[in-house]
CSV table of C-alpha atoms in Angstrom, one decimal:
chain,number,residue,atom,x,y,z
A,24,MET,CA,191.0,86.9,177.3
A,25,CYS,CA,194.6,86.0,176.4
A,26,GLY,CA,196.8,88.7,174.9
A,27,ARG,CA,200.3,87.6,176.2
A,28,TYR,CA,201.6,84.3,177.3
A,29,THR,CA,204.8,82.2,177.9
A,30,ASN,CA,206.4,79.0,176.6
A,31,THR,CA,209.6,79.1,178.6
A,32,LEU,CA,210.7,75.5,178.3
A,33,LYS,CA,213.6,74.2,176.2
A,34,ARG,CA,212.8,72.0,173.3
A,35,GLU,CA,213.9,68.8,175.0
A,36,ASP,CA,211.8,69.6,178.1
A,37,LEU,CA,208.8,70.4,176.1
A,38,ALA,CA,209.1,67.1,174.2
A,39,ARG,CA,208.4,65.2,177.4
A,40,ILE,CA,204.8,66.5,177.3
A,41,PHE,CA,204.6,67.1,173.5
A,42,PRO,CA,206.6,64.4,171.6
A,43,GLU,CA,206.1,66.4,168.4
A,44,ALA,CA,208.6,68.9,169.8
A,45,ALA,CA,211.4,66.4,169.3
A,46,HIS,CA,211.0,66.8,165.5
A,47,LEU,CA,211.2,70.6,165.4
A,48,ALA,CA,213.9,71.8,162.9
A,49,ASP,CA,215.1,74.2,165.5
A,50,ALA,CA,214.2,75.6,168.9
A,51,THR,CA,212.3,78.7,167.5
A,52,GLY,CA,209.2,79.2,169.6
A,53,CYS,CA,210.7,77.7,172.8
A,54,GLU,CA,212.1,79.7,175.7
A,55,ARG,CA,209.7,82.5,175.1
A,56,PHE,CA,208.8,84.8,178.0
A,57,ASN,CA,206.4,87.3,176.4
A,58,ILE,CA,204.6,86.0,173.3
A,59,ALA,CA,202.5,88.7,171.7
A,60,PRO,CA,199.8,88.8,169.0
A,61,THR,CA,200.9,88.7,165.3
A,62,GLN,CA,204.1,86.8,166.3
A,63,ASP,CA,204.7,83.2,165.3
A,64,VAL,CA,203.7,80.7,168.0
A,65,LEU,CA,204.3,76.9,168.5
A,66,ALA,CA,201.2,74.8,167.8
A,67,VAL,CA,200.3,71.2,167.2
A,68,VAL,CA,198.0,70.3,164.3
A,69,GLU,CA,196.8,66.9,163.1
A,70,ARG,CA,196.5,66.0,159.4
A,71,LYS,CA,195.7,62.5,158.2
A,72,GLY,CA,196.3,61.0,161.6
A,73,GLU,CA,199.7,62.5,162.0
A,74,ARG,CA,200.5,65.3,164.5
A,75,ARG,CA,203.0,67.9,163.7
A,76,MET,CA,204.3,70.9,165.7
A,77,GLY,CA,205.3,74.1,164.0
A,78,PRO,CA,204.8,77.9,163.8
A,79,LEU,CA,201.5,79.6,163.3
A,80,ARG,CA,201.0,83.4,163.2
A,81,TRP,CA,198.9,84.4,166.2
A,82,GLY,CA,195.8,86.3,165.0
A,83,LEU,CA,193.4,84.4,162.8
A,84,VAL,CA,193.0,85.7,159.2
A,85,PRO,CA,189.9,84.1,157.6
A,86,PHE,CA,190.4,82.8,154.1
A,87,TRP,CA,188.0,85.4,152.8
A,88,ALA,CA,189.7,88.4,154.5
A,89,LYS,CA,191.2,91.0,152.1
A,90,ASP,CA,193.9,92.2,154.5
A,91,VAL,CA,196.1,90.4,157.0
A,92,LYS,CA,195.7,93.2,159.5
A,93,ILE,CA,192.4,91.7,160.6
A,94,GLY,CA,194.4,89.1,162.4
A,95,ALA,CA,195.4,91.5,165.1
A,96,LYS,CA,191.7,91.7,166.1
A,97,MET,CA,191.2,88.0,166.1
A,98,VAL,CA,193.7,86.7,168.6
A,99,ASN,CA,190.9,85.2,170.7
A,100,ALA,CA,187.7,83.4,169.9
A,101,ARG,CA,184.8,83.2,172.4
A,102,ALA,CA,183.8,79.6,173.2
A,103,GLU,CA,180.2,80.6,173.5
A,104,THR,CA,180.0,81.8,169.9
A,105,LEU,CA,182.3,79.4,168.1
A,106,ASP,CA,179.5,77.7,166.3
A,107,SER,CA,177.8,80.9,165.1
A,108,LYS,CA,180.6,83.3,164.1
A,109,PRO,CA,181.4,83.1,160.4
A,110,ALA,CA,185.1,83.2,161.0
A,111,PHE,CA,185.1,80.2,163.4
A,112,ARG,CA,182.0,78.0,162.9
A,113,ASP,CA,183.5,76.0,160.0
A,114,LEU,CA,186.9,75.7,161.7
A,115,VAL,CA,185.6,74.3,165.0
A,116,ALA,CA,183.5,71.7,163.1
A,117,GLN,CA,186.6,70.3,161.4
A,118,ALA,CA,189.3,68.6,163.4
A,119,ARG,CA,192.0,69.5,160.8
A,120,SER,CA,191.3,73.2,161.7
A,121,ARG,CA,191.7,72.7,165.4
A,122,CYS,CA,195.1,73.1,167.0
A,123,LEU,CA,197.0,73.0,170.3
A,124,VAL,CA,198.8,76.2,171.1
A,125,VAL,CA,201.7,75.2,173.4
A,126,ALA,CA,202.2,77.3,176.6
A,127,ASP,CA,203.3,77.2,180.2
A,128,GLY,CA,201.5,80.2,181.5
A,129,TYR,CA,199.8,83.5,180.5
A,130,TYR,CA,199.7,87.1,181.6
A,131,GLU,CA,196.8,89.3,182.8
A,132,TRP,CA,196.8,92.8,184.3
A,133,LEU,CA,195.4,93.4,187.8
A,134,ARG,CA,193.7,96.7,188.4
A,135,PRO,CA,194.9,98.2,191.7
A,136,GLU,CA,192.5,99.7,194.3
A,137,ASP,CA,193.9,103.1,193.4
A,138,PRO,CA,192.2,104.0,190.1
A,139,LYS,CA,195.1,106.3,189.2
A,140,ALA,CA,197.7,103.6,189.6
A,141,PRO,CA,198.8,101.6,186.5
A,142,LYS,CA,197.6,98.0,186.0
A,143,VAL,CA,200.0,95.4,187.4
A,144,PRO,CA,200.9,92.3,185.4
A,145,VAL,CA,200.5,88.9,186.9
A,146,HIS,CA,201.5,85.5,185.5
A,147,MET,CA,199.1,82.5,185.7
A,148,ALA,CA,200.4,79.0,185.4
A,149,LEU,CA,200.0,75.4,186.6
A,150,ALA,CA,202.0,74.2,189.5
A,151,GLY,CA,205.6,73.9,188.6
A,152,ARG,CA,204.9,75.8,185.4
A,153,ARG,CA,203.9,72.5,183.8
A,154,PRO,CA,203.3,72.9,180.0
A,155,PHE,CA,199.8,72.7,178.7
A,156,ALA,CA,198.0,73.7,175.5
A,157,PHE,CA,195.4,76.4,174.7
A,158,ALA,CA,192.6,75.2,172.6
A,159,GLY,CA,193.1,76.9,169.2
A,160,LEU,CA,191.7,77.2,165.7
A,161,TRP,CA,193.9,77.7,162.6
A,162,THR,CA,193.5,78.2,158.9
A,163,TRP,CA,195.4,79.2,155.8
A,164,TRP,CA,195.1,82.7,154.2
A,165,ARG,CA,196.5,83.8,150.8
A,166,PRO,CA,196.8,87.5,149.9
A,167,PRO,CA,194.2,88.5,147.2
A,168,GLU,CA,197.0,89.7,145.0
A,169,GLY,CA,198.7,86.3,145.2
A,170,GLY,CA,201.8,85.2,147.0
A,171,GLU,CA,202.7,82.7,149.7
A,172,ARG,CA,200.0,81.3,152.0
A,173,LEU,CA,200.1,82.2,155.7
A,174,ALA,CA,199.0,79.9,158.5
A,175,THR,CA,197.3,81.8,161.3
A,176,CYS,CA,195.6,80.8,164.5
A,177,THR,CA,193.4,82.1,167.4
A,178,ILE,CA,193.1,81.0,171.0
A,179,VAL,CA,189.7,80.0,172.4
A,180,THR,CA,188.6,81.8,175.6
A,181,THR,CA,185.8,81.0,178.1
A,182,ARG,CA,184.4,82.6,181.2
A,183,ALA,CA,186.8,83.0,184.1
A,184,ASN,CA,187.0,80.7,187.0
A,185,ALA,CA,187.0,81.9,190.6
A,186,GLU,CA,190.8,82.4,190.7
A,187,VAL,CA,190.9,84.5,187.6
A,188,ALA,CA,187.6,86.4,188.0
A,189,HIS,CA,189.1,89.1,190.2
A,190,VAL,CA,191.6,90.0,187.4
A,191,HIS,CA,189.5,89.4,184.3
A,192,ASP,CA,186.1,88.0,183.3
A,193,ARG,CA,187.6,85.8,180.6
A,194,MET,CA,190.3,83.2,180.5
A,195,PRO,CA,191.8,80.9,177.8
A,196,VAL,CA,190.6,77.4,177.4
A,197,MET,CA,193.4,75.3,178.9
A,198,LEU,CA,193.9,71.7,177.9
A,199,CYS,CA,196.1,70.3,180.7
A,200,ASP,CA,196.2,66.5,180.1
A,201,ASP,CA,196.6,64.1,177.2
A,202,ASP,CA,192.9,63.1,177.2
A,203,SER,CA,191.6,66.7,176.7
A,204,ARG,CA,194.2,67.4,174.1
A,205,ASP,CA,193.4,64.2,172.2
A,206,ALA,CA,189.7,65.0,172.3
A,207,TRP,CA,190.2,68.5,170.9
A,208,LEU,CA,192.0,67.1,167.9
A,209,ASP,CA,189.8,64.0,167.5
A,210,PRO,CA,188.0,64.1,164.1
A,211,ALA,CA,185.1,62.1,165.6
A,212,ASN,CA,184.2,65.0,167.9
A,213,ASP,CA,181.9,67.7,166.4
A,214,ALA,CA,181.3,71.1,168.0
A,215,ALA,CA,178.7,69.7,170.4
A,216,ALA,CA,181.0,67.0,171.6
A,217,LEU,CA,183.7,69.5,172.3
A,218,ALA,CA,181.5,71.6,174.6
A,219,PRO,CA,182.8,70.0,177.9
A,220,LEU,CA,186.4,70.9,176.9
A,221,LEU,CA,185.4,74.6,176.7
A,222,GLU,CA,184.6,75.0,180.4
A,223,PRO,CA,186.9,77.1,182.7
A,224,LEU,CA,189.8,75.3,184.3
A,225,ALA,CA,188.8,73.9,187.7
A,226,ALA,CA,189.6,76.1,190.6
A,227,GLY,CA,192.8,75.3,192.6
A,228,LEU,CA,195.0,74.4,189.7
A,229,LEU,CA,196.4,77.8,188.8
A,230,THR,CA,199.1,79.7,190.6
A,231,VAL,CA,199.0,83.5,190.3
A,232,THR,CA,202.3,85.3,190.8
A,233,PRO,CA,203.5,88.9,190.2
A,234,ALA,CA,205.2,89.6,186.9
A,235,ASN,CA,207.7,92.3,186.1
A,236,PRO,CA,206.2,95.5,184.5
A,237,CYS,CA,208.7,95.1,181.7
A,238,VAL,CA,206.3,92.6,180.2
A,239,ASN,CA,204.1,95.6,179.2
A,240,SER,CA,206.3,95.9,176.2
A,241,HIS,CA,206.4,93.0,173.8
A,242,VAL,CA,210.0,94.0,173.0
A,243,ASN,CA,211.0,92.4,176.3
A,244,ASP,CA,211.1,88.7,176.0
A,245,GLY,CA,213.6,87.3,178.5
A,246,PRO,CA,213.5,85.7,182.0
A,247,GLU,CA,213.3,89.1,183.6
A,248,CYS,CA,209.6,89.2,182.6
A,249,LEU,CA,208.9,86.7,185.3
A,250,GLU,CA,211.0,88.3,188.0
A,251,ALA,CA,208.9,89.8,190.8
A,252,PRO,CA,208.8,93.7,190.8
A,253,ASP,CA,210.7,95.6,193.4
A,254,ALA,CA,207.6,96.9,195.1
A,255,PRO,CA,205.5,94.2,196.9
A,256,LEU,CA,202.2,93.3,195.3
A,257,THR,CA,199.3,91.9,197.2
A,258,LEU,CA,197.2,89.5,195.1
A,259,LEU,CA,193.5,89.2,195.9
């Protein structure tokens, strides 16, 4: 799964991989070290052939939902059931409802050998903490009583690869190059054509490093989240 992640780059550095970042009104969403569900996240969407980057609330709220609170339970969408779950099947079939959630790493929690010991956070990233995108879905939701529309999203997950499996049995779908990101947003691709993109990241591409326990609280969102803990941690 994916319940916390990072997008630590400055806007100008992010724009080298995602040109859309150059047109952001401000740097909100950049230099984030502990992004949590129900917060606004940076994402790229494509409408009428034009890509735009902007904020989406993390936690998908289907258009038919009566309460925005359902979004807290829909921060992830399983790749294996995208085409069968009512909340996701229409979204994955339409390119305008797919998005790229911008990131440079994510957190998981390692269970120590001692069952009484607390879980230990680790950070997973590409070499050099190179930015990438999670495959995402997004939609609009309007409160039943009326009011402003809310744009919300979810991150697609798949089975874990060998590097992640000792920590968790799921991992986010990571789109690490222009071709895969273009394919995810391509309106010519239906759900069946997207299947190869939903495979786990190839082994050997992720680095797994200890994170600071302060990341356990979403209130902490600074560089200290990625500072190694005082006590040594052995990663399997």
